XYZ file of C-alpha atoms in Angstrom:
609
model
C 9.285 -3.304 11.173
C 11.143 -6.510 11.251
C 10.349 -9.760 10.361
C 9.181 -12.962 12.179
C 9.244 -17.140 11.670
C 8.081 -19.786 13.352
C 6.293 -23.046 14.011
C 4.103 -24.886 16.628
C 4.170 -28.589 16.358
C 2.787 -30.776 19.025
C 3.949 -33.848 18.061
C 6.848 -34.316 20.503
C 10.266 -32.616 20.873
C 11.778 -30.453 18.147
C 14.521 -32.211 16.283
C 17.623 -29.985 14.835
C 15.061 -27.556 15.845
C 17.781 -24.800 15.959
C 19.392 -25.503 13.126
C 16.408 -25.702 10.627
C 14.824 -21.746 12.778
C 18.365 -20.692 12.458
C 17.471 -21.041 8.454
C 13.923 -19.756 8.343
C 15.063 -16.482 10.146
C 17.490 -15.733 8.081
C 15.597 -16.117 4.850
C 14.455 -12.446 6.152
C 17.933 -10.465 6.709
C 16.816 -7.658 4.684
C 13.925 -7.046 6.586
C 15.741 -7.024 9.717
C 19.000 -6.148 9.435
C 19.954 -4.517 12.682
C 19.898 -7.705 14.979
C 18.553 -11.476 14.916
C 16.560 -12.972 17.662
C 15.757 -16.681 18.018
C 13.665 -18.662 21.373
C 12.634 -22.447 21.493
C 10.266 -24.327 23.879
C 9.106 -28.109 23.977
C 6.682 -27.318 21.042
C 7.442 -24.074 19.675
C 9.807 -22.018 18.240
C 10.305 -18.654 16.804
C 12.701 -16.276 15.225
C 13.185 -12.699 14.269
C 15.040 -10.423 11.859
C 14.955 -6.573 13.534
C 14.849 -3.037 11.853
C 15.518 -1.190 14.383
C 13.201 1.990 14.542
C 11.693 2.698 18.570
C 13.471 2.109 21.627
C 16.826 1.319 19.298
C 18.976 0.099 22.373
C 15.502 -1.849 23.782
C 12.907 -3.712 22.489
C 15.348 -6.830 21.346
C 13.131 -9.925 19.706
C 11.539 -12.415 20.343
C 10.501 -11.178 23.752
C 9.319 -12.919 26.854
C 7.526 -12.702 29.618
C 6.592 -15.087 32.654
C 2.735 -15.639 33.666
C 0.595 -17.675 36.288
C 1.815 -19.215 39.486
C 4.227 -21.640 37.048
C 5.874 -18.699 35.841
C 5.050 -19.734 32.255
C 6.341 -17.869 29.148
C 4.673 -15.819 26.874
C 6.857 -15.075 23.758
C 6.168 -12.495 21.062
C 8.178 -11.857 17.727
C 6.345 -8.656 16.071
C 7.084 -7.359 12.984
C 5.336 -3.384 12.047
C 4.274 -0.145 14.472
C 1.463 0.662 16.629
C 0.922 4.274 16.481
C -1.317 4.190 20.099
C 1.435 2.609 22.159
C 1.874 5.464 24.225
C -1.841 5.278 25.340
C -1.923 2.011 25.660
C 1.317 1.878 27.793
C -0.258 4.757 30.178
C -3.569 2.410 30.848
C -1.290 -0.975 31.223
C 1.239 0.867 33.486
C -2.881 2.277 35.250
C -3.292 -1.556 35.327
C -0.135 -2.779 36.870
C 2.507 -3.498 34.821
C 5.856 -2.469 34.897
C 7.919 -1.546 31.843
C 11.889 -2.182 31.274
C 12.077 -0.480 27.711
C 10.405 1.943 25.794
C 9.604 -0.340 22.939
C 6.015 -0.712 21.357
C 7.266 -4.303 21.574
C 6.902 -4.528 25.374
C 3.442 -2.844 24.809
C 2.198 -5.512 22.407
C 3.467 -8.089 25.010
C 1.760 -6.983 27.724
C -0.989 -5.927 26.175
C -1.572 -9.868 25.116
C -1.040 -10.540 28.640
C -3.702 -8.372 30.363
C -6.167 -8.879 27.003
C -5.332 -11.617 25.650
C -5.355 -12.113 21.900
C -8.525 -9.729 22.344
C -5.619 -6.946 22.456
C -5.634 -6.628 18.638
C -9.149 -4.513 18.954
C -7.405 -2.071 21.085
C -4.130 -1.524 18.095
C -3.866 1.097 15.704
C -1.102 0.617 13.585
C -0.007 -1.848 10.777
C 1.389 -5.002 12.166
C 1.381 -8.491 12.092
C 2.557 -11.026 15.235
C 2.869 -14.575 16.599
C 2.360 -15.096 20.541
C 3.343 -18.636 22.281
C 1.156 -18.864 24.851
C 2.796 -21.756 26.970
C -0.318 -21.085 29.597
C -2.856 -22.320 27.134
C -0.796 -24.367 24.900
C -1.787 -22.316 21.811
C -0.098 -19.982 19.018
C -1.700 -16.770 18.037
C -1.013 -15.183 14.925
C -2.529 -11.628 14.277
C -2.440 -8.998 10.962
C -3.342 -5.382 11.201
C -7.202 -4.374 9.424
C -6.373 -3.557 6.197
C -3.468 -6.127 6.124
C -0.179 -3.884 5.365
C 2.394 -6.188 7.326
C 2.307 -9.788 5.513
C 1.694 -12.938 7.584
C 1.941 -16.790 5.855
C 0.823 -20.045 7.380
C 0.891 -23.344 6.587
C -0.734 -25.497 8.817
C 0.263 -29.168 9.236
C -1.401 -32.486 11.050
C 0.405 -31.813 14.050
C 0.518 -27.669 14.156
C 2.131 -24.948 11.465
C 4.607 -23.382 10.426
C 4.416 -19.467 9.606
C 6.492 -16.464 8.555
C 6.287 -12.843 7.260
C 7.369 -13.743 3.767
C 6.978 -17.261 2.114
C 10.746 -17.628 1.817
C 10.736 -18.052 5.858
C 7.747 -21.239 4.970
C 9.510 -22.560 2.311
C 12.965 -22.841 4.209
C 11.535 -25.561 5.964
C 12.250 -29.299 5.383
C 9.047 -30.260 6.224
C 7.136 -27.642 2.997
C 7.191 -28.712 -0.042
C 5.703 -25.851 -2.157
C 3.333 -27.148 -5.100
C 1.246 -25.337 -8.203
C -1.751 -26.486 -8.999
C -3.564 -25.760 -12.848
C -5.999 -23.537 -10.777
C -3.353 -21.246 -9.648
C -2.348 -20.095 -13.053
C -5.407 -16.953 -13.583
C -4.046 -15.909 -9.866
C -0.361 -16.078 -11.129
C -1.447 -13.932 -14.178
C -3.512 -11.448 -12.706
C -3.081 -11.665 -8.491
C -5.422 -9.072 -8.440
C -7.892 -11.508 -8.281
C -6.958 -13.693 -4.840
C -9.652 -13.424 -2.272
C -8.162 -12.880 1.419
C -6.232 -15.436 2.501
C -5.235 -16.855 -1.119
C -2.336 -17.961 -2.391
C -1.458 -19.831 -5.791
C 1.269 -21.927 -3.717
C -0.689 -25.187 -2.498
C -0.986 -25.404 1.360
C 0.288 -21.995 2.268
C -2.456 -19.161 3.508
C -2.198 -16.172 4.528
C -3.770 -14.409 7.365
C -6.347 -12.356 6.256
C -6.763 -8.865 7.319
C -8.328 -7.762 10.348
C -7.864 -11.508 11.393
C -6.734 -13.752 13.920
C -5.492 -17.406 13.626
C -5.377 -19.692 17.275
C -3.168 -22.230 16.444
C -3.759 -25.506 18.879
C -3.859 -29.070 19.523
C -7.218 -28.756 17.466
C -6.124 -27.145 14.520
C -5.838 -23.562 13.184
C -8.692 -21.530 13.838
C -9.470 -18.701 12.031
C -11.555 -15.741 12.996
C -12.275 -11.394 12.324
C -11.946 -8.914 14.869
C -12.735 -6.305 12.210
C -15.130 -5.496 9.296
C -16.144 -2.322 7.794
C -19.934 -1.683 8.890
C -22.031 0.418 6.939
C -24.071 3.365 8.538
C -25.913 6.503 7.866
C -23.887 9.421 7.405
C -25.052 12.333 8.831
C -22.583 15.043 9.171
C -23.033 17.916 6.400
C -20.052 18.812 3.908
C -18.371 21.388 5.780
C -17.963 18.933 9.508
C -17.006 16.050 7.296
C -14.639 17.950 5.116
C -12.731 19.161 8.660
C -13.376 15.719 10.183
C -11.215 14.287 7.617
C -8.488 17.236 8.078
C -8.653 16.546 12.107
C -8.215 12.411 11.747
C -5.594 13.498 8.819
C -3.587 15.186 10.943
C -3.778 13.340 14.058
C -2.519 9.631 11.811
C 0.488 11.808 10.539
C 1.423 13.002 13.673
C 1.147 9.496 15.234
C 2.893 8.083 11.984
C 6.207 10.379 12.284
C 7.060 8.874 15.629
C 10.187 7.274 15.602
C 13.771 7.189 16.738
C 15.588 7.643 13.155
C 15.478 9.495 10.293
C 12.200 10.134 8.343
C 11.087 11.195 4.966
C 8.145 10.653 2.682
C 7.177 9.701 -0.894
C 6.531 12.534 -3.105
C 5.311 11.738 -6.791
C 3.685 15.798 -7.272
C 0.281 13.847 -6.686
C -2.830 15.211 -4.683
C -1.792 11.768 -2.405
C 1.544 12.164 -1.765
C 1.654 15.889 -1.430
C -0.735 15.906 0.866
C 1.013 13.773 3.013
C 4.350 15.495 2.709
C 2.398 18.511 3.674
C 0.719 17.422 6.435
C 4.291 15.696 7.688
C 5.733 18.999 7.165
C 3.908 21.008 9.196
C 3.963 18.276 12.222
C 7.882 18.232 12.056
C 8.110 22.231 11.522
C 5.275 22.654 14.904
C 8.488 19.900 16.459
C 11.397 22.062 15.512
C 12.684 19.129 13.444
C 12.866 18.959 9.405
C 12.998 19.656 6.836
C 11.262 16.988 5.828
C 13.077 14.725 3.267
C 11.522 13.504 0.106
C 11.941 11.406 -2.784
C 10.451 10.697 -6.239
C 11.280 8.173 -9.359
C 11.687 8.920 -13.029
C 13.633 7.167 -15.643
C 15.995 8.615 -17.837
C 14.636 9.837 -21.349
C 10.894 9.931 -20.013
C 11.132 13.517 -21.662
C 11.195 11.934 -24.952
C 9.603 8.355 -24.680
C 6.788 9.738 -22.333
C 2.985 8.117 -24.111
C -0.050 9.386 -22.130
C -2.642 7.199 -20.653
C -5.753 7.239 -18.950
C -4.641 6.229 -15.599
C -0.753 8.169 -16.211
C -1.880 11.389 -17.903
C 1.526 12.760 -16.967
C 4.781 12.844 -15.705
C 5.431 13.139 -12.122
C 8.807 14.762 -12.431
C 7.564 18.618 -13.285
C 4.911 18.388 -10.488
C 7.295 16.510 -7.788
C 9.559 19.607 -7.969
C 6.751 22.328 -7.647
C 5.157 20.360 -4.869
C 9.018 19.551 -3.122
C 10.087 23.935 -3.820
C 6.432 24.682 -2.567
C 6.664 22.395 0.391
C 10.620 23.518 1.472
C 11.466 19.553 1.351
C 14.644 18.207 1.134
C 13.569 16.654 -2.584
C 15.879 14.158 -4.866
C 14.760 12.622 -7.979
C 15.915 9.018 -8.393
C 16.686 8.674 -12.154
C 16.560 5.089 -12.983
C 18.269 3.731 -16.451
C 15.942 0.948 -18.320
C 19.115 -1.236 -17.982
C 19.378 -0.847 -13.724
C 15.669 -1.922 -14.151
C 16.334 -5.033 -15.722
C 18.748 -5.257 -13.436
C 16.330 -5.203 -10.309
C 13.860 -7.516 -11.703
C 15.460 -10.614 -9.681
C 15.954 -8.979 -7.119
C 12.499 -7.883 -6.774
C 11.379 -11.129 -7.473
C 12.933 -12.691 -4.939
C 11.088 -9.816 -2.369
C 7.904 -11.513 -3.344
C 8.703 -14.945 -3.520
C 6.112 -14.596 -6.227
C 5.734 -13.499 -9.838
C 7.078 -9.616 -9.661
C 5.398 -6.498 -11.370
C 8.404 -6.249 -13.536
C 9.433 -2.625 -13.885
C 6.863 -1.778 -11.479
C 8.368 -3.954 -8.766
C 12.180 -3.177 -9.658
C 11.901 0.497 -10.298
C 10.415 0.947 -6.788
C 12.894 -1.391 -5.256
C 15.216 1.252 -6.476
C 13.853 4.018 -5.375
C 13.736 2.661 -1.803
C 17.234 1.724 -2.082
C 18.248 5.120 -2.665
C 15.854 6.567 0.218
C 17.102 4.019 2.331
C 20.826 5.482 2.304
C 18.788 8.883 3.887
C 16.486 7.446 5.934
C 15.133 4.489 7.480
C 11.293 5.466 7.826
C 9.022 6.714 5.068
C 5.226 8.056 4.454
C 3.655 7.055 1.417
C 0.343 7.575 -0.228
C -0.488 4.148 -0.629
C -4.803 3.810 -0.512
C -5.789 7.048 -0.833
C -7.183 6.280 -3.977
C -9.267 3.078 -2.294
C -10.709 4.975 -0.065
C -11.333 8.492 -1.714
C -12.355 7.273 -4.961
C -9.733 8.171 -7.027
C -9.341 5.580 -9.692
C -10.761 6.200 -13.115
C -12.894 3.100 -13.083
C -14.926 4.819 -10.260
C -15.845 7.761 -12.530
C -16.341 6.213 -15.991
C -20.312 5.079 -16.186
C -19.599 2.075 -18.653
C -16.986 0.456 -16.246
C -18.113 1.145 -13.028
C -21.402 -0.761 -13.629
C -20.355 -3.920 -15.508
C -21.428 -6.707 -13.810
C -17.454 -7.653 -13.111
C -14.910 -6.256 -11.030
C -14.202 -2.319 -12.657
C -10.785 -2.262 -12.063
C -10.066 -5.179 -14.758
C -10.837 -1.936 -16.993
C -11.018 -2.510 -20.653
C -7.295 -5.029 -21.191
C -6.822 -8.224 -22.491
C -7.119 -10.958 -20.198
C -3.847 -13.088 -19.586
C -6.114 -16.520 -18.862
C -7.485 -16.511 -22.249
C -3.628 -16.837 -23.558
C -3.765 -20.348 -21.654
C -4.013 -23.810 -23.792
C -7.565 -24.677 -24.372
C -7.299 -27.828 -22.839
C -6.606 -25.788 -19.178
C -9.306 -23.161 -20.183
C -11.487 -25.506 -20.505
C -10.464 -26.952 -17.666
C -10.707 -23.939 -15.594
C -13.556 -22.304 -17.011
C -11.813 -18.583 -15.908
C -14.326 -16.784 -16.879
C -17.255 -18.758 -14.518
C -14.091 -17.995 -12.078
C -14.081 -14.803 -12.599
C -17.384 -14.479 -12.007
C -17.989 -16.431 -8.958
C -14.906 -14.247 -7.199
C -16.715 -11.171 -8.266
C -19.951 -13.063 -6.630
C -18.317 -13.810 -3.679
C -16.965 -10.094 -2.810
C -20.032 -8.724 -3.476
C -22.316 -10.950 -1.164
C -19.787 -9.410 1.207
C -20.098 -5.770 0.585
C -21.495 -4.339 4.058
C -24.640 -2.715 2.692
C -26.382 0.338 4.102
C -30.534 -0.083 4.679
C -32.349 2.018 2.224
C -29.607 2.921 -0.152
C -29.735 2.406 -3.845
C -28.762 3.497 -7.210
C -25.150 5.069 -7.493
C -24.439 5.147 -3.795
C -25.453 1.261 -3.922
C -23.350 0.848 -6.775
C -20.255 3.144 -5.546
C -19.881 1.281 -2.471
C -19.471 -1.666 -4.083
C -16.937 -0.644 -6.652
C -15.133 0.978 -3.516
C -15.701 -2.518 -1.799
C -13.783 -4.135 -4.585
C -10.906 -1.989 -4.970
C -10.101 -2.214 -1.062
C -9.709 -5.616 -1.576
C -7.898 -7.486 -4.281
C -5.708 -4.486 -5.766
C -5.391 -2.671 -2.681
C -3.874 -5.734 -1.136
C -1.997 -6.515 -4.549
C -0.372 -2.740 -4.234
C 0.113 -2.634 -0.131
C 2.199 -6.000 -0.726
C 4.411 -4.279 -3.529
C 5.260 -1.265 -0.902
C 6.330 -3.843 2.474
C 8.477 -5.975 -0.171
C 9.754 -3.745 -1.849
C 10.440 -1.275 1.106
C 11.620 -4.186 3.669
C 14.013 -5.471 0.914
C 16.477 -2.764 1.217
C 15.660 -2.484 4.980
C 13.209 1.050 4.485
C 9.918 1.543 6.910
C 7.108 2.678 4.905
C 4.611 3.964 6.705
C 1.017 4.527 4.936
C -1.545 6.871 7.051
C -4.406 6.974 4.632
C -4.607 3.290 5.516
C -5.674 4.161 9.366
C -8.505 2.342 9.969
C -10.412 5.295 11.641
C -10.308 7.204 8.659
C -11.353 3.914 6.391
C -14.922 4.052 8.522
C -15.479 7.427 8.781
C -15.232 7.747 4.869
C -16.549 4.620 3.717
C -20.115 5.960 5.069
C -19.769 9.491 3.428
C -22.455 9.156 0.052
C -20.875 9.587 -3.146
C -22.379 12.650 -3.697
C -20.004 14.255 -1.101
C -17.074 11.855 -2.507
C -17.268 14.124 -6.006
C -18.774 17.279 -4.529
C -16.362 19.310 -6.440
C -17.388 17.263 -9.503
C -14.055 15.367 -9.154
C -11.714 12.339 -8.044
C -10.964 12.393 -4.426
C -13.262 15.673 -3.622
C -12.827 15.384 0.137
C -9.461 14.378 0.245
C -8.459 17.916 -2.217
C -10.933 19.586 0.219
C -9.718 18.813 3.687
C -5.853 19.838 2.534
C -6.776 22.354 -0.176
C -5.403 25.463 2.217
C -1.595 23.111 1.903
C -0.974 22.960 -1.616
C -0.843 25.228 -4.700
C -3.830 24.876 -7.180
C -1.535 23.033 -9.710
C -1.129 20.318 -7.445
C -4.555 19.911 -6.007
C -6.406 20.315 -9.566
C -4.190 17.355 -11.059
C -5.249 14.632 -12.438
C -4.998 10.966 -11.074
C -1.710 9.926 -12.259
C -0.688 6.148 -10.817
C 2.768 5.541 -10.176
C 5.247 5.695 -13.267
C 5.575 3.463 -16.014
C 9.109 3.415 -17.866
C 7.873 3.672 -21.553
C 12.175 3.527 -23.024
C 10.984 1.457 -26.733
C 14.116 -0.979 -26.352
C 12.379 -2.053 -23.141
C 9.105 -2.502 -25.069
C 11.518 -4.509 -27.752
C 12.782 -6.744 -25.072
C 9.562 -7.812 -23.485
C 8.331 -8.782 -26.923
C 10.785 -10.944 -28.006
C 12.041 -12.594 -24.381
C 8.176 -13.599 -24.334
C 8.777 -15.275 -28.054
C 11.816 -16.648 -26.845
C 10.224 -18.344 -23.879
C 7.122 -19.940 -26.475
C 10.166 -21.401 -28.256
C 11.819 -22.917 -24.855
C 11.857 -26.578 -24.296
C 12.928 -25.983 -20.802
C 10.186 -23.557 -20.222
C 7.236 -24.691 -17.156
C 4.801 -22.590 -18.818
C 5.419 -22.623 -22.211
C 3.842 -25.489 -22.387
C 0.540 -24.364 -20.933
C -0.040 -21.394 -23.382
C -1.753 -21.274 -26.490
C 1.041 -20.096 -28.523
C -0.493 -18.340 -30.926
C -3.008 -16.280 -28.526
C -0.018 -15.124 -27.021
C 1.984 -14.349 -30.029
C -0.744 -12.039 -31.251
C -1.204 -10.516 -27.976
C 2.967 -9.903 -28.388
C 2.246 -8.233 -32.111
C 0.084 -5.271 -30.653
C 1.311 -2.395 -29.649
C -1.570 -0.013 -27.331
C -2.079 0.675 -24.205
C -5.277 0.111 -21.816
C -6.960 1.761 -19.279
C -4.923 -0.007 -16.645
C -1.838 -1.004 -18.616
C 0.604 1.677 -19.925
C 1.625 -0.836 -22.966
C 1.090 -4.286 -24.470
C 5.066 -5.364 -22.797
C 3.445 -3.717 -19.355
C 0.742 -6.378 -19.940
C 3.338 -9.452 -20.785
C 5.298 -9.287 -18.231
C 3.207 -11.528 -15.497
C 3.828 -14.360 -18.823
C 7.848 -13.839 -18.132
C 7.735 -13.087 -14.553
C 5.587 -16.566 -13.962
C 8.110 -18.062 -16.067
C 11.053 -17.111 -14.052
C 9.109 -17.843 -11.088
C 8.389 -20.938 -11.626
C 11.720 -21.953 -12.511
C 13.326 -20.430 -9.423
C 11.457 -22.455 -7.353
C 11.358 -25.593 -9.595
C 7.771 -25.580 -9.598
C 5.348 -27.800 -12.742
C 1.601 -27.501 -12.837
C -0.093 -30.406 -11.259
């Protein structure tokens, strides 16, 4: 895991260049905080923050090489796995090269060195990396496919700088962070960034499946990976056991490691699955049992409110999956007060606006797994991929002309002072985001109707709240210094399903029908017939109170930067209700992004341009 920070600039020497890379690398202790790493060169620099996890005595960051007849160095900082090393290290070593460590590191290095930054088509894993390439006078920054490690950049007249979280970015002297109005709908609902996007001016983020070259020219920015659409033509049965076979081969891959390992368990058809699966790889080992973890909040029994995406609680079905499973299970009990708690701290993971509970009750939850173990499983986009959402299955959502997964709840932008909506217009925003994803869905010759239609609505979900929810798990996890792993977001099972039809997505005439297929011989019946149930929401009423009246208290502020830009009473009315929504467990669940770009905004003394 790790994290990395840097900058290329080309305008002459570095000045108090250690000093100011000194502070940029340590803005990411948490994520690495094993050992510290820090190189410099005539126009570069980079640092590193290490979680220790293959190779623990080898594969120290950043790490160089020397190339060409000048003996010039190539320097990598790499933060994330690749689950292929091995292979790739067998055909390098075929090639030439000699090895020193066992580290994946080493592989990544010289697999930039014999490929060039052509090497990232060759990766499976989740990762994101810089390379100083002193031959060619050039940075390379690179993310993994679906974009699981995080990877900023701000580039400048005279290069960039870049980092793993914006904290590293923002440590610099030379970024000053601003807000513009246009930022506010993504601040209030960042479900809606397109790749890349960020609400703080000048900073981008690699997209997924991308690489940046980083030169005397600029940044360039270009893919080395897109889904592509193409007939399907296996029957039910070979793509039902495909899907077991690639299932089982990522799980095997993703349990590789040099410490302690354990996996999320919520009593899911995801989760279990995975637990399962990781079960039976450590048990064929000799190694296990497997160690697992689930959160719950104290009083659930009594507060608990069904919903239509949390029909239940996880805790009963946790424990049958954990006693069914022989796992080494705890339940992390969280109190609404340690929640509140957690909330800065979570906060300050993101360097954004935080989820609120969401964020904080997770960041728990890892900090307890953490004091077990130091890698986990989780599963994180099975739902993306699978179908698994209800938005996919309800006829009236799924073919609005808008993005589904907005469901049926209040919009936070309309709560904005009609001055900036009519500035902004977030509706005709809305719609031209929606616009633009769908002029890039990868579309299939021939096919129409529902299948059309379904691979669309899958199209959209891979992209702004899959990235949205892969971004909670690597801060949240890499806060307290945890590894999460997440298989179902291999890319080789991501194009094998993404061209199965619908029809064989629901051929049991439900969510996720391959998925509960291809694993149904794993799990008892009670766990593979459940219902979608998304991660926990604490429903404690005094936590309900307090959302309600710190969001009245912050209308009333003087002091407050957004105050100012709502229309008071929009939001107060939006305060008075009390129901939940297809996506939202309450009306304080839907507030919070109000207080949490509040605090965020204050933190970072940031004012609307």
């Amino acid at each position: 895991m790790c994290g990395l920070v840097g900058w290329i600039d080309f305008s002459g020497e570095l000045h108090d260049g250690q000093e100011v890379l000194d502070a940029m690398t340590d803005t990411l202790r948490e994520r690495g905080p094993d050992a510290r790493g820090t190189w410099q060169g005539p126009h570069a620099a980079l640092g590193h923050r290490r979680l220790a996890v293959i190779d623990v005595a080898g594969g120290a960051q950043p790490m160089a090489t020397a190339v060409g007849p000048g003996r010039s160095p190539v320097v990598l900082v790499y933060t994330g796995e690749i689950y292929n090393f091995r292979e790739l290290r067998a055909q390098l070593t075929a090639l030439g090269h000699e090895f020193v460590t066992r580290s994946d590191t080493e592989v990544l290095l010289r697999a930039y060195v014999e490929w060039g930054a052509d090497c990232v088509e060759r990766l499976n894993g989740m990762f994101a990396f810089a390379v100083w390439d002193s031959t060619r006078e050039e940075m390379v920054l690179a993310r993994d496919r679906l974009g699981v490690k995080p990877l900023y950049y701000a580039p400048r007249p005279t290069g960039a700088l870049f980092a793993s979280e914006p904290k590293g970015v923002l440590a610099h002297p030379g970024f000053a962070p601003s807000l513009s109005v246009d930022a506010l709908p993504l601040l209030l609902n960042p479900r809606l960034a397109l790749p890349g996007e960020t609400p703080i001016g000048g900073l981008r983020e690699v997209k997924p499946g991308h690489v940046v070259r980083i030169d005397r020219r600029g940044c360039h920015e270009y893919p080395y990976w897109r889904l592509v659409s193409r007939e399907h033509t296996d029957n039910l049965t070979t793509t039902v056991g495909t899907v077991r076979e690639l299932l089982e081969d990522i799980v095997d891959r993703q349990l590789v490691a040099d410490v302690p390992r354990a996996a999320m368990l919520s009593g899911g058809l995801d989760s279990s699955a995975m637990a399962a699966l990781a079960s039976r790889s450590l048990a064929r080992a000799g190694d296990g049992p497997l160690m697992t973890c689930s959160v719950g909040f104290d009083g659930e029994e009594r507060d608990f409110r069904p919903t239509v995406l949390r029909p239940e609680r996880d805790a009963p079905y946790a424990a049958l999956a954990a006693e069914y499973l022989g796992t080494a299970h705890e339940e992390v009990v969280l109190k609404a007060t340690e929640i509140a708690w957690a909330v800065p701290h979570a906060r300050n993971a993101r360097d954004l606006p935080s989820l609120g509970q969401f964020d904080s009750s997770m960041y728990l939850m890892f900090a307890a797994l953490r004091e077990r173990s130091t890698v986990a499983l989780s599963g994180e986009a099975a739902d993306e991929i699978f179908g698994g959402y209800p938005w996919f299955h309800d006829p009236a959502v799924a073919w609005r002309d808008g993005f589904p997964w907005l469901g049926d709840a209040p919009r936070l932008a309309d709560c904005l002072a009609p001055d900036i909506r009519k500035a902004l217009r977030h509706d005709d925003l809305e719609a031209d985001r929606y616009a633009t994803l769908r002029a890039r869905v990868p579309r299939l010759s021939g096919e129409v109707g529902l299948d059309a239609r379904m691979r669309e609505v899958l199209f959209f979900s891979l992209h702004g709240p899959l990235a949205m929810l892969l971004d909670r798990k690597d801060r949240m996890s890499m806060a307290v210094g945890l590894e999460v792993r997440v298989p179902f977001c291999d890319h080789r099972l991501l194009e094998y399903v993404w061209n199965v039809p619908w029809s064989m997505k629901t051929a049991d005439g439900r969510e996720k029908s391959l998925l509960r297929m291809a694993v149904a011989d794993l799990l008892p019946e009670q766990i593979l017939l459940r219902p979608k149930s998304a991660y926990p929401a604490l429903h404690d009423p005094e936590h309900e109170l307090q959302t309600r009246c710190a969001v009245r208290t912050m209308l009333n502020d003087s002091s407050s930067p957004l105050a100012e830009l709502l229309d008071r009473g929009r939001v107060l009315s939006l305060a008075g209700q009390d129901r939940a929504t297809m996506t939202h467990a309450s009306t304080a669940h839907l507030l919070t992004p109000l207080l949490e770009t509040d605090a965020w905004m204050r933190a970072y003394g940031l004012r609307v341009a």
